[in-house]
mmCIF file of C-alpha atoms in Angstrom:
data_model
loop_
_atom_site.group_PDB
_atom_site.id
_atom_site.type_symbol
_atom_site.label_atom_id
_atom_site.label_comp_id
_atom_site.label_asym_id
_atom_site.label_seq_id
_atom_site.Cartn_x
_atom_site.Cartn_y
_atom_site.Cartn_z
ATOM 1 C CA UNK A 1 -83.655 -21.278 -12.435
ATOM 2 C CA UNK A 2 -79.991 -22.415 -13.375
ATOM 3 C CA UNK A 3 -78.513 -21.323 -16.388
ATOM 4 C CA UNK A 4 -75.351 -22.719 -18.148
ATOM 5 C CA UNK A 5 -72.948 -21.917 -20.667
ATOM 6 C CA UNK A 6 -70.510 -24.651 -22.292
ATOM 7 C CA UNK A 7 -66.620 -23.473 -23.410
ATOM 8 C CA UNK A 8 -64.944 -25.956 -25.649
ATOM 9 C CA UNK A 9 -61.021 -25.365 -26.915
ATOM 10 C CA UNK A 10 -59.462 -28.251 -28.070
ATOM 11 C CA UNK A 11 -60.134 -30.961 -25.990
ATOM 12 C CA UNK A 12 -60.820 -28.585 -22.695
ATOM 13 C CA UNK A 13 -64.234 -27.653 -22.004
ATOM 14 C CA UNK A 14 -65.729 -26.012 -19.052
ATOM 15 C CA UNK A 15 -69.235 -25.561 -17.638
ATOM 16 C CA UNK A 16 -69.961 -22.202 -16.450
ATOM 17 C CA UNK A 17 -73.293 -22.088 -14.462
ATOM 18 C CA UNK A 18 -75.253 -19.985 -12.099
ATOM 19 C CA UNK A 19 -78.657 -18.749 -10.686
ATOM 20 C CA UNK A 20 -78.376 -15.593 -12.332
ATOM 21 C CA UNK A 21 -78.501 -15.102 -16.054
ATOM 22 C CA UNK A 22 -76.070 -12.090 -15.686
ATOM 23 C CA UNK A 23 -73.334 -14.801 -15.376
ATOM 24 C CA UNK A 24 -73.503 -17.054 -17.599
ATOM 25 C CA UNK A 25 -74.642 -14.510 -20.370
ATOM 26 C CA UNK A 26 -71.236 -13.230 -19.697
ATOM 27 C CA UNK A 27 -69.308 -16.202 -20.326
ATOM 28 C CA UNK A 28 -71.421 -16.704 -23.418
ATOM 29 C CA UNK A 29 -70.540 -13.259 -24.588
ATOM 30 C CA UNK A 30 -66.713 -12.974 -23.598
ATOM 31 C CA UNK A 31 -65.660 -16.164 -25.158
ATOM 32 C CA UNK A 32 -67.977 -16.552 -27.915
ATOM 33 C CA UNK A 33 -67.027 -18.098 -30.918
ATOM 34 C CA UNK A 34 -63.113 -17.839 -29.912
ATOM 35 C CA UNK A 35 -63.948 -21.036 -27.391
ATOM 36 C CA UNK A 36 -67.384 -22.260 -28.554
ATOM 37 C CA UNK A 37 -69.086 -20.746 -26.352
ATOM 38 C CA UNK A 38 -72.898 -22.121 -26.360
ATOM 39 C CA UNK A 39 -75.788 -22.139 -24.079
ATOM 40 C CA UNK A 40 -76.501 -25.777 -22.605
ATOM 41 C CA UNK A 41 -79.475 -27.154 -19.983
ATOM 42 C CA UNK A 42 -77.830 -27.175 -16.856
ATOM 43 C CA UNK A 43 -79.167 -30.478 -16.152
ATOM 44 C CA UNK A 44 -77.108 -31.979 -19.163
ATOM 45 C CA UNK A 45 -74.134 -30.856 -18.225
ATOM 46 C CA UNK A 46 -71.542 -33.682 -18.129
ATOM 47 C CA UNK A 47 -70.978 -34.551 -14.565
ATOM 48 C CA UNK A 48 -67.314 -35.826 -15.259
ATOM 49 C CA UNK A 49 -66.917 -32.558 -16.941
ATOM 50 C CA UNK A 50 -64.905 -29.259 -15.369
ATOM 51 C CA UNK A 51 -67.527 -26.737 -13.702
ATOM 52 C CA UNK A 52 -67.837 -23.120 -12.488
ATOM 53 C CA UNK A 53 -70.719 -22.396 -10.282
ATOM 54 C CA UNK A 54 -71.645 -19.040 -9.756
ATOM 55 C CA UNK A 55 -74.348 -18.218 -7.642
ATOM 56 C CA UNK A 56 -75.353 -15.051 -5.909
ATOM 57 C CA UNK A 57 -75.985 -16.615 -2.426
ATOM 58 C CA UNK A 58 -74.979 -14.218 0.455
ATOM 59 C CA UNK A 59 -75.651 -17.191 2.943
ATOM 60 C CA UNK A 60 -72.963 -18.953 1.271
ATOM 61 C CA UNK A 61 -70.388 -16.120 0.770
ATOM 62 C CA UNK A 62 -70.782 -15.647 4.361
ATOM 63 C CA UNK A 63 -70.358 -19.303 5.773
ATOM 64 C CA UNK A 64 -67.374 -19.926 3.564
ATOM 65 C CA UNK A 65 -65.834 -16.574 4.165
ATOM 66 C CA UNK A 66 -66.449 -17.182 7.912
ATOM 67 C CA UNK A 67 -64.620 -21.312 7.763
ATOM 68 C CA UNK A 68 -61.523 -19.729 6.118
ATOM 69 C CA UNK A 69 -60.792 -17.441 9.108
ATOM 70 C CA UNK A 70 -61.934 -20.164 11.714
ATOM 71 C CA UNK A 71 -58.146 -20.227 12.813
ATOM 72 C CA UNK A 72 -56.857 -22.747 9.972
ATOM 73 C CA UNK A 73 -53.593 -21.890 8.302
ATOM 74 C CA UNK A 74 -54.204 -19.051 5.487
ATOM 75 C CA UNK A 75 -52.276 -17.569 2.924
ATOM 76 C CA UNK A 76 -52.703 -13.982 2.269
ATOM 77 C CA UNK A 77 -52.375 -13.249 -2.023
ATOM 78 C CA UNK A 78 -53.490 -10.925 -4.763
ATOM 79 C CA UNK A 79 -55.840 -12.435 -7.315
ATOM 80 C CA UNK A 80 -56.886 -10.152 -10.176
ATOM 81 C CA UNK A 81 -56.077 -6.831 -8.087
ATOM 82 C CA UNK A 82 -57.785 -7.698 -5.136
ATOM 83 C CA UNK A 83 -56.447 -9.499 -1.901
ATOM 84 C CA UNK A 84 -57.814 -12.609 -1.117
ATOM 85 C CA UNK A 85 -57.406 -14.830 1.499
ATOM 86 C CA UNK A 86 -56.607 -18.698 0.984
ATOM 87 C CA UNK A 87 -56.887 -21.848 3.045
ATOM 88 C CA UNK A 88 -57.236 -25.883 3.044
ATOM 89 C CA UNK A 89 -60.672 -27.358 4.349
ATOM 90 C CA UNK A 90 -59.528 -31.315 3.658
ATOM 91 C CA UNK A 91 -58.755 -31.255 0.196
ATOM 92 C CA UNK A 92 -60.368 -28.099 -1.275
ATOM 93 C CA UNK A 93 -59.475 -24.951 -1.331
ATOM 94 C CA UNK A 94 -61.652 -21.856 0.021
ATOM 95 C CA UNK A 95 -61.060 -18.735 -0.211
ATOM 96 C CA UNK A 96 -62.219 -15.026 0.634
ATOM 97 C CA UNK A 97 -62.243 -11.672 -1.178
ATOM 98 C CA UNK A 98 -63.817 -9.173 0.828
ATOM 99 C CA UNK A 99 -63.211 -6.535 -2.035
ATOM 100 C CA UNK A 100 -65.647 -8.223 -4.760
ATOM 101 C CA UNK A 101 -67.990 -10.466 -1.600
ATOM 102 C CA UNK A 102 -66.932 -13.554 -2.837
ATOM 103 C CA UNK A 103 -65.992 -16.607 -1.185
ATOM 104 C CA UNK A 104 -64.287 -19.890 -3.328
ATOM 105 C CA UNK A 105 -64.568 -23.446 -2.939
ATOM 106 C CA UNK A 106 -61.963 -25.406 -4.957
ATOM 107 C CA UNK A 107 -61.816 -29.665 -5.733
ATOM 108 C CA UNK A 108 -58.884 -29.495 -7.767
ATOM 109 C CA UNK A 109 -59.314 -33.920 -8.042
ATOM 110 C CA UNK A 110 -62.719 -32.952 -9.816
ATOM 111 C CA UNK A 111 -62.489 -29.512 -11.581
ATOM 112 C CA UNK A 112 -65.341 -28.567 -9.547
ATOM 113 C CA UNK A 113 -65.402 -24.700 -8.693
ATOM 114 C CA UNK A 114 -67.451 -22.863 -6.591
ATOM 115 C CA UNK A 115 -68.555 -18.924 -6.383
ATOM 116 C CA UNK A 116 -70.809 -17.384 -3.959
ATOM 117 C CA UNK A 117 -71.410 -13.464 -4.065
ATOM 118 C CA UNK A 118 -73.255 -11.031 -3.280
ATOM 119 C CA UNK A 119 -73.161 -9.022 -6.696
ATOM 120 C CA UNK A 120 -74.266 -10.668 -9.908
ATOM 121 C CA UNK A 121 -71.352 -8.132 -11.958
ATOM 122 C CA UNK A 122 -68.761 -8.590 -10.210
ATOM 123 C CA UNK A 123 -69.411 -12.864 -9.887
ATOM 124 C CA UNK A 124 -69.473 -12.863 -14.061
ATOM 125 C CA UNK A 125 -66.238 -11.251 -14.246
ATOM 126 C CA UNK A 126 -64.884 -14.007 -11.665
ATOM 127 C CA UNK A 127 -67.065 -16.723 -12.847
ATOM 128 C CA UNK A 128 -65.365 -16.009 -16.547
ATOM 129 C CA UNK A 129 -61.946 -15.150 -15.318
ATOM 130 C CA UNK A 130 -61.725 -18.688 -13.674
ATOM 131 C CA UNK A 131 -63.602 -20.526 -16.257
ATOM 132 C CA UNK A 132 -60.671 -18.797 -18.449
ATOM 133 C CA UNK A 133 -58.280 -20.852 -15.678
ATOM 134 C CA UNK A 134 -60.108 -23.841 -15.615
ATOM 135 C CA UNK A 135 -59.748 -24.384 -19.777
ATOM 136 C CA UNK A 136 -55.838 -23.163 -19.938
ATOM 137 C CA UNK A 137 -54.924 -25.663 -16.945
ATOM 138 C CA UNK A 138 -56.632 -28.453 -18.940
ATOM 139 C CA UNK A 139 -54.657 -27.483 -22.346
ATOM 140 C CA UNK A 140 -50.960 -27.343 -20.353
ATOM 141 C CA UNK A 141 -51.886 -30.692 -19.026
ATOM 142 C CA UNK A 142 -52.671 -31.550 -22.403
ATOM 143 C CA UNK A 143 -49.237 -30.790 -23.562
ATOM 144 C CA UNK A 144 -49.866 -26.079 -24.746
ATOM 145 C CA UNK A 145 -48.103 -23.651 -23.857
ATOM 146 C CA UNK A 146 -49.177 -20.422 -23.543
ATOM 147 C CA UNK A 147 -46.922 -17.495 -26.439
ATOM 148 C CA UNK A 148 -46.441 -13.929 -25.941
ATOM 149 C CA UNK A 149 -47.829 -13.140 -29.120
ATOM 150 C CA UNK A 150 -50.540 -11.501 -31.292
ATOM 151 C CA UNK A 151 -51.834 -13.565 -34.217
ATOM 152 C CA UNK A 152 -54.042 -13.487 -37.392
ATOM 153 C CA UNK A 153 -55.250 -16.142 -39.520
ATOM 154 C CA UNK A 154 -55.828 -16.580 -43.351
ATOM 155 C CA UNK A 155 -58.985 -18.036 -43.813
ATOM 156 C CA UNK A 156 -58.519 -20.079 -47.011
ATOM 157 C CA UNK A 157 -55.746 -22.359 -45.152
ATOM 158 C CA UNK A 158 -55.447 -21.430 -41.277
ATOM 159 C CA UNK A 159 -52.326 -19.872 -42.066
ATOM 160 C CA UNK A 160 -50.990 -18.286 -39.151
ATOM 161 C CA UNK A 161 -49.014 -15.394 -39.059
ATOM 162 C CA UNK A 162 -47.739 -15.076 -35.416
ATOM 163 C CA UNK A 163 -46.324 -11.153 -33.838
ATOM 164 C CA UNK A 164 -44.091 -11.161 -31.333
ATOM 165 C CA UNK A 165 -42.442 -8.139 -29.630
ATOM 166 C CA UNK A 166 -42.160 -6.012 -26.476
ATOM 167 C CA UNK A 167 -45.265 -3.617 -24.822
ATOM 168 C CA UNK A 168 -45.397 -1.075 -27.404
ATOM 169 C CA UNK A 169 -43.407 -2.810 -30.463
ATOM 170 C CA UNK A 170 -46.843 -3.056 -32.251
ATOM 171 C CA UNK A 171 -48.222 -6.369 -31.666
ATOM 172 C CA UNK A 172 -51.869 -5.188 -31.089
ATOM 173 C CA UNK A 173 -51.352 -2.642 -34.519
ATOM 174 C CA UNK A 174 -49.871 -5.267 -36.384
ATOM 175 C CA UNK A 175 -53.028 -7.795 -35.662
ATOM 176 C CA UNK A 176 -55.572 -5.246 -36.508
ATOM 177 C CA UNK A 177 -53.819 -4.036 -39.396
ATOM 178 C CA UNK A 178 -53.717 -7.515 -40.957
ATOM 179 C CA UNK A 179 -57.522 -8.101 -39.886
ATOM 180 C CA UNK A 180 -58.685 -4.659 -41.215
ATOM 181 C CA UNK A 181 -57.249 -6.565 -44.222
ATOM 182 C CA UNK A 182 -58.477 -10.002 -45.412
ATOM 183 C CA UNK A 183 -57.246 -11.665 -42.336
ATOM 184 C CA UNK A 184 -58.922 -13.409 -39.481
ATOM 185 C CA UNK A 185 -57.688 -11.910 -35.300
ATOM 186 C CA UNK A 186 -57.036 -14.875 -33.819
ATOM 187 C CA UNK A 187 -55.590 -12.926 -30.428
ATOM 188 C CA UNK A 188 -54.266 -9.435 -29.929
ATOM 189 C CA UNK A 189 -52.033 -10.665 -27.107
ATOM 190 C CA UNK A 190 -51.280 -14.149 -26.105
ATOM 191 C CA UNK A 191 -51.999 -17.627 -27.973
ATOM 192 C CA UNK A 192 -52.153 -21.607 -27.080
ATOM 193 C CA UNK A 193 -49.600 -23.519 -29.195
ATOM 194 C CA UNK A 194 -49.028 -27.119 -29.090
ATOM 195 C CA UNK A 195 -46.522 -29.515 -31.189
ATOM 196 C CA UNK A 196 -48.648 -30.681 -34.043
ATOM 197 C CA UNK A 197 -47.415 -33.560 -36.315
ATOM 198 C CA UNK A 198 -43.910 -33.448 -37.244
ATOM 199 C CA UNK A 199 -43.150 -30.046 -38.190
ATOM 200 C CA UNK A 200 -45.915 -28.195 -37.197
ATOM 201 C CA UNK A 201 -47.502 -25.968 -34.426
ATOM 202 C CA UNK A 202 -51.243 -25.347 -33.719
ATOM 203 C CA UNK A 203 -52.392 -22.510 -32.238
ATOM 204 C CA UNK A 204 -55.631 -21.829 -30.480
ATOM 205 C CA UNK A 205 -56.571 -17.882 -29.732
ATOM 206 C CA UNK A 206 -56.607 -16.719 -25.730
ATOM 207 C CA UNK A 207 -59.407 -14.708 -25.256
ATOM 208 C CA UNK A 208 -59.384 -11.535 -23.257
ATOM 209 C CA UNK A 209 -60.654 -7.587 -23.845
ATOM 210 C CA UNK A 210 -57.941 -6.101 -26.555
ATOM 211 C CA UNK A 211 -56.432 -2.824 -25.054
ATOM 212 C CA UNK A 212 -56.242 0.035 -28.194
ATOM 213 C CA UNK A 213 -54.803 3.155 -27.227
ATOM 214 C CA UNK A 214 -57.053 6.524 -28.586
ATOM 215 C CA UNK A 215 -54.508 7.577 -31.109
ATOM 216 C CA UNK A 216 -54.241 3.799 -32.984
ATOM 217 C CA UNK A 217 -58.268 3.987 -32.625
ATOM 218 C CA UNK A 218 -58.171 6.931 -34.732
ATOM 219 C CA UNK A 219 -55.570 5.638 -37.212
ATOM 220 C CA UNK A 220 -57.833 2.882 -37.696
ATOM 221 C CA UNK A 221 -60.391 5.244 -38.497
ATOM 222 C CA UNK A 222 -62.413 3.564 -35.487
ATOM 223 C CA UNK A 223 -63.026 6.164 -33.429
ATOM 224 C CA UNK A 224 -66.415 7.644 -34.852
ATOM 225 C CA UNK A 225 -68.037 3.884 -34.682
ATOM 226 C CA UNK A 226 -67.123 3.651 -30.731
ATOM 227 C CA UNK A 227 -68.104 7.317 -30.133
ATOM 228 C CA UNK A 228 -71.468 6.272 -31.524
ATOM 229 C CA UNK A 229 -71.859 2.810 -29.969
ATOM 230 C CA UNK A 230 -71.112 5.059 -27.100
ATOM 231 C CA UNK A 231 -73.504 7.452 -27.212
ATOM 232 C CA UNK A 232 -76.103 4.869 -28.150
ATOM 233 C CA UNK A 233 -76.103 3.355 -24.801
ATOM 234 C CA UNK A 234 -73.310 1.399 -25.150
ATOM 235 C CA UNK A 235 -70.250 0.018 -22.948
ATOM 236 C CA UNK A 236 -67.062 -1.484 -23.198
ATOM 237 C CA UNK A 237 -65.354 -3.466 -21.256
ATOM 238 C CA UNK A 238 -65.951 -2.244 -17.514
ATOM 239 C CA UNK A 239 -62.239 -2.201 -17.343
ATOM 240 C CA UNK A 240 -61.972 0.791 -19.122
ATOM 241 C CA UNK A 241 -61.394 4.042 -17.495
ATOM 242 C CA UNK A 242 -63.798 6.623 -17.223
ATOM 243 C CA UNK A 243 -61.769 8.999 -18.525
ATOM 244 C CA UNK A 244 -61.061 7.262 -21.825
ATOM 245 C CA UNK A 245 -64.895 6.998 -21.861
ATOM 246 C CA UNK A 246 -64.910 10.273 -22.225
ATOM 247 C CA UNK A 247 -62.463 10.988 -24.375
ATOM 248 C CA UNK A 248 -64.345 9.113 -26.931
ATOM 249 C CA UNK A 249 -66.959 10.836 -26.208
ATOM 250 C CA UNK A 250 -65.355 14.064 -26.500
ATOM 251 C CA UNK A 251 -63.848 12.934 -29.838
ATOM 252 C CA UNK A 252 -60.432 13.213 -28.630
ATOM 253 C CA UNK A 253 -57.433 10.534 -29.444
ATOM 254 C CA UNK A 254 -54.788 12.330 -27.265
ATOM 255 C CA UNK A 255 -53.136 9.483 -25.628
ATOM 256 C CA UNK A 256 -53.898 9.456 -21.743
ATOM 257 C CA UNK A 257 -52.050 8.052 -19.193
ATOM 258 C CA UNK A 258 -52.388 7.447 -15.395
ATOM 259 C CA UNK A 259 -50.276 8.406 -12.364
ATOM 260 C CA UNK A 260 -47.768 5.499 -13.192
ATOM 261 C CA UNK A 261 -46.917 5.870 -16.667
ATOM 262 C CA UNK A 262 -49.394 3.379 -18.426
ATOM 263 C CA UNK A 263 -51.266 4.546 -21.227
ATOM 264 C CA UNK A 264 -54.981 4.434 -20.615
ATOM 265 C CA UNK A 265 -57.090 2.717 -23.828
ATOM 266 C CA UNK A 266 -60.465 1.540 -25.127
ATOM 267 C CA UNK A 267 -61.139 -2.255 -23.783
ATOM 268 C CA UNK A 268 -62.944 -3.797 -26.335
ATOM 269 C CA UNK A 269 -64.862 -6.969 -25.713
ATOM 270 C CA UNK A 270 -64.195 -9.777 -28.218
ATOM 271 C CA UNK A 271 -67.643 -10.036 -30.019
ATOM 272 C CA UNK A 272 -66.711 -6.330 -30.474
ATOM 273 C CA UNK A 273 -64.477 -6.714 -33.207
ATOM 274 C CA UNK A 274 -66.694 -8.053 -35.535
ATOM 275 C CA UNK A 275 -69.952 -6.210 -34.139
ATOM 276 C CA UNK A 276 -68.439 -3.136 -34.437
ATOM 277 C CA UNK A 277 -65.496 -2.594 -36.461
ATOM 278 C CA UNK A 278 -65.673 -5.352 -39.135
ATOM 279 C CA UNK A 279 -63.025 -8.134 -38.275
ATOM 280 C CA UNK A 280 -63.403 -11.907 -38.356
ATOM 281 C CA UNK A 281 -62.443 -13.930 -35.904
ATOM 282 C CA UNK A 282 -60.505 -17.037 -36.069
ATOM 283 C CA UNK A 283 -61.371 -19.469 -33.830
ATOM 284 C CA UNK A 284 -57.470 -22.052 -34.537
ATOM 285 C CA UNK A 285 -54.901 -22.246 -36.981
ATOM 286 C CA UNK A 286 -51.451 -23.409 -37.787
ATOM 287 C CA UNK A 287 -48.064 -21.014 -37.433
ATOM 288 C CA UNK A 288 -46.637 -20.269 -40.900
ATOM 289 C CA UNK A 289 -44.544 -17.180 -39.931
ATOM 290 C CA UNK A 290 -43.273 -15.016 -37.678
ATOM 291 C CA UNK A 291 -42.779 -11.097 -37.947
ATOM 292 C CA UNK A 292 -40.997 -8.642 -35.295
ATOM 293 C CA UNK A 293 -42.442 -5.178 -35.730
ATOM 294 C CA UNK A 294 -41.167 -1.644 -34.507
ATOM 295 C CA UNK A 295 -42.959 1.491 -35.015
ATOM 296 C CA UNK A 296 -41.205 4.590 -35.805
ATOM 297 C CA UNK A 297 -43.154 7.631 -37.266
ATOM 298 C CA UNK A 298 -40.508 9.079 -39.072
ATOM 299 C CA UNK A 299 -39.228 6.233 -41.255
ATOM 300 C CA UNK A 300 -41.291 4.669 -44.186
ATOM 301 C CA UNK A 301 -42.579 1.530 -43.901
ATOM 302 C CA UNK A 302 -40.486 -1.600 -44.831
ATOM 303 C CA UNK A 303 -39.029 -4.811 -44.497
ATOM 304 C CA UNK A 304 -35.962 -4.518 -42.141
ATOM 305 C CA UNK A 305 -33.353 -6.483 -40.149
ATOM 306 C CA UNK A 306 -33.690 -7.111 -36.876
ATOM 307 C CA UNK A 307 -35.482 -10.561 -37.048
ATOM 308 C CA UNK A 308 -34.566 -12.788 -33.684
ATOM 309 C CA UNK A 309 -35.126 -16.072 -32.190
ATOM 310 C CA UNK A 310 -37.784 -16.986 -29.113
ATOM 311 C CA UNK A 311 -36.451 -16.031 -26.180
ATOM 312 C CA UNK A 312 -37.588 -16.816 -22.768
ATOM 313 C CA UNK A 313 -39.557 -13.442 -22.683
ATOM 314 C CA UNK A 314 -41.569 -14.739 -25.724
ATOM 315 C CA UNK A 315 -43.378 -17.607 -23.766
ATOM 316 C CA UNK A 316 -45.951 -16.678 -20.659
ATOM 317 C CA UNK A 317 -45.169 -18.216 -17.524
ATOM 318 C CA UNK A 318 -46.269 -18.481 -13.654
ATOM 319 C CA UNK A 319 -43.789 -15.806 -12.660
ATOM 320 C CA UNK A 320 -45.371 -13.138 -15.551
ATOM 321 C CA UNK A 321 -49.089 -14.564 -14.885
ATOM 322 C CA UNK A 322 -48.830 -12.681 -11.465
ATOM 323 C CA UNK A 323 -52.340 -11.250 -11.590
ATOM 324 C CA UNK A 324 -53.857 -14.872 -11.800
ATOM 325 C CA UNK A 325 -51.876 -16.724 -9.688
ATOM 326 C CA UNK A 326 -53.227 -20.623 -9.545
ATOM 327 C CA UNK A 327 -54.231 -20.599 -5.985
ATOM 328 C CA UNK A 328 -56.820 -22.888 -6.554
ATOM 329 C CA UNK A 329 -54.582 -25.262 -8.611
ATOM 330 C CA UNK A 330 -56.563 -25.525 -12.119
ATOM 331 C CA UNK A 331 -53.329 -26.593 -13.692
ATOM 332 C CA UNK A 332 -52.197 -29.320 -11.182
ATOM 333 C CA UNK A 333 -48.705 -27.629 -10.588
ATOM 334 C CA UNK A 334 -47.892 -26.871 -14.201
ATOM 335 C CA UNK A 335 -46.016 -24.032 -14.917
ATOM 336 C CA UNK A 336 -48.628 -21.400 -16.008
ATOM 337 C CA UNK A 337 -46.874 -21.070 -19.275
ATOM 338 C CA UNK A 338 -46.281 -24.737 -20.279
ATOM 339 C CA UNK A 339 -43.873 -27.534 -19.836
ATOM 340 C CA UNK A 340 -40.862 -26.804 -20.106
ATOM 341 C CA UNK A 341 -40.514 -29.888 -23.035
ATOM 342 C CA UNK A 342 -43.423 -28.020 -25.075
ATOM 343 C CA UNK A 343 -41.954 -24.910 -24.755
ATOM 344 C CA UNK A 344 -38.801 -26.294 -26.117
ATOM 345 C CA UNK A 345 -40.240 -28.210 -28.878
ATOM 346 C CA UNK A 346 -42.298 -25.381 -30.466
ATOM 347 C CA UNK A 347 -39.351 -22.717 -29.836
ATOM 348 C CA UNK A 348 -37.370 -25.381 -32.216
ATOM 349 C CA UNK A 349 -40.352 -25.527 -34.542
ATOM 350 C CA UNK A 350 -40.768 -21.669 -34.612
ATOM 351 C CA UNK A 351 -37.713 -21.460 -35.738
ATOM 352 C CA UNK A 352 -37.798 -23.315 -39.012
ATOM 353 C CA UNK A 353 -40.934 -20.906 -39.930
ATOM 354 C CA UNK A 354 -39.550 -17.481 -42.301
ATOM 355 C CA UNK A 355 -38.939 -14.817 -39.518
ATOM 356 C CA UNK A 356 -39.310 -11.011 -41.074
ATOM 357 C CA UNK A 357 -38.815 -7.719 -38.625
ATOM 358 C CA UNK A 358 -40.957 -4.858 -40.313
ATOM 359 C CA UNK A 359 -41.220 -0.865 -39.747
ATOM 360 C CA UNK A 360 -44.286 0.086 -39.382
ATOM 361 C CA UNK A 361 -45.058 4.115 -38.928
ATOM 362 C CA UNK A 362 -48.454 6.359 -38.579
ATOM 363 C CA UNK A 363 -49.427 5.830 -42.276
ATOM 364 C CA UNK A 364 -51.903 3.151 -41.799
ATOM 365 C CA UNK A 365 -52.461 2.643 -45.105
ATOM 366 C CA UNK A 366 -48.896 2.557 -46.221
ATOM 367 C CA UNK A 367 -48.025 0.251 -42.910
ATOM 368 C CA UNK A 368 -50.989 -2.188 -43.859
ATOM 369 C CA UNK A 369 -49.756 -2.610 -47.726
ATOM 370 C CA UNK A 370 -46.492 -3.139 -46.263
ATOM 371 C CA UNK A 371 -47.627 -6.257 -43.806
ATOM 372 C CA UNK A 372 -50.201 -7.174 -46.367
ATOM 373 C CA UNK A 373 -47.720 -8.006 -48.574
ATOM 374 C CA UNK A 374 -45.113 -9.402 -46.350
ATOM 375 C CA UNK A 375 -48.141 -12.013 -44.657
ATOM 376 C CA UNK A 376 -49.353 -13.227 -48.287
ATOM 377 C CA UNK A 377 -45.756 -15.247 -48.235
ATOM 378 C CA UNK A 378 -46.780 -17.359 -45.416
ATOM 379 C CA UNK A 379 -47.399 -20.975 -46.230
#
């Protein structure tokens, strides 16, 4: 039995299907209402329309795996944290990754991707991770780019109020703040923008798990809802460390970090935020403004100066995408951040939109009234 799920952003959409509901249940829970996702009958799915088939097949993983070390050229690259190796059988592209036991087929000319595996878990995180791919190649064809940038939405006129800012300036805290109050998360990290009329930029949300660190989890007076959802029988995403697992378990929120430096958090699935916590999501909207936080815990709240221009560093691109690279050429040699022309055009249009740099501290409350009040002037 084949199941399917449709994703629809703008005028991408992408089939996800497999012979194992684990897959496509995935897709259909990972995207959700941020892309439209919706279960389809596989046997209506568009044939003109992009596809990723996932199936567990170990046949299949095996012959493919076997025809990309046959002798042919290869390429040897790291896709998501695991190496993979890449060739050219006519004009697809296979590929290997012994790590998860699954082998790729590629027809770039059709959209067409293929998974085999072995596990049904680790295919749905693939399966969704290129489907992800497969819809963001489509919109930089289609003239997006891809910001560095949290986002909210007011409901009432898809207001957009867009955060920019290095790791750790408070994009993520500004977002939730501004969704724990009235407004709609449209993306905690990254967003689509496009030119739109004269003046104006849309923006569609990216979706991927939010990272929230234990202590902001607490602030947000979160922590006793995921400790219970926990303890319940439920999981977050599976990129989560044990450890911070536990943690919340244990009811601490003492930041932890690994060997490197990085700050271990909670991954929270998107359908999480609303499940769990309370927060709407938006599923497009327009920019109206853009704000430039730092957090510093021993100075009030307020509006301050510091506001800045796009830079270079505010816009994704193929060299910062280095965990996905496009090895199997979903956006037909666009730059994985946009055209350069786009990129230009809505830097120029940013710019025209009221720019505010805020100081945001511990005191959620006091930090929320503060961006509260400074978001209510978008237009």
């Amino acid at each position: 039995m084949i199941s399917a799920t449709r994703l629809a952003a703008a005028t991408a959409a992408v089939n996800v299907l497999s012979n194992h509901p684990d897959v496509t249940h995935w897709a259909l829970r990972y995207f959700g209402p941020w892309w439209n996702a919706t279960t389809v009958t596989a046997g209506d799915v568009p044939v003109a329309e992009a596809a990723v088939i996932a199936n567990v097949d170990g046949a299949a993983y095996e012959e493919i795996s076997l025809l990309v070390q046959d002798g042919r050229p290869t390429a040897a690259v790291d896709y998501a944290k695991h190496p993979m190796l890449v060739a050219r059988d006519g004009e697809d592209i296979i590929a290997t990754s012994p790590d998860e036991d699954i082998a790729y087929r590629s027809t770039p000319s059709t959209g067409r991707l293929t998974l085999a595996g072995i596990d049904s878990s680790a295919l749905a995180l693939s399966a969704a991770r290129l489907a992800r791919e497969s819809i963001r190649g489509q919109l930089l064809r289609a003239g997006w780019a891809v910001l560095h940038a949290s986002a909210v939405v007011r409901e009432a006129d898809g207001a957009t109020v867009l955060t920019f800012g290095d790791k750790g300036a408070g994009k993520t805290t500004t977002a939730l703040l501004l969704a724990s109050h009235g407004w709609q998360l449209l993306a905690n990290d990254r967003v689509l923008v496009r030119p739109l009329g004269e003046r104006g930029v849309e923006v569609l949300p990216w979706p991927s798990a939010a990272a929230l660190g234990l202590g902001l989890l607490h602030a947000l007076g979160w922590d006793t809802v995921a400790r219970g959802h926990l303890r319940a029988g439920g999981h977050f995403h599976p990129t989560q460390h044990p450890s911070v697992t536990e943690a919340l378990l244990d009811g601490s929120h003492v930041p932890l970090w690994d060997g490197k430096g990085k700050e271990r958090k909670v991954q929270v699935f998107p359908d999480q935020f609303p499940a769990l916590f309370d927060v709407p999501l938006a599923t497009g909207g327009r920019a109206a403004a853009l704000l430039f936080p730092q957090v510093d815990p021993d100075a009030a709240p307020d509006v301050i100066d510091g506001a800045r221009s796009l830079g270079e560093a505010d816009f994704m691109s193929g060299a910062t995408e280095d965990r996905y690279p496009d090895v199997f050429e979903l956006a037909q040699g666009i730059d994985g951040g946009g055209r350069d022309s786009v990129r230009t055009e809505v830097s120029l249009r940013l710019a025209g939109l009221p720019h505010q740099a805020v100081r945001l501290n511990h005191d959620i409350p006091a930090s929320a009234a503060l961006l509260g009040k400074v978001a209510d002037t978008a237009r």
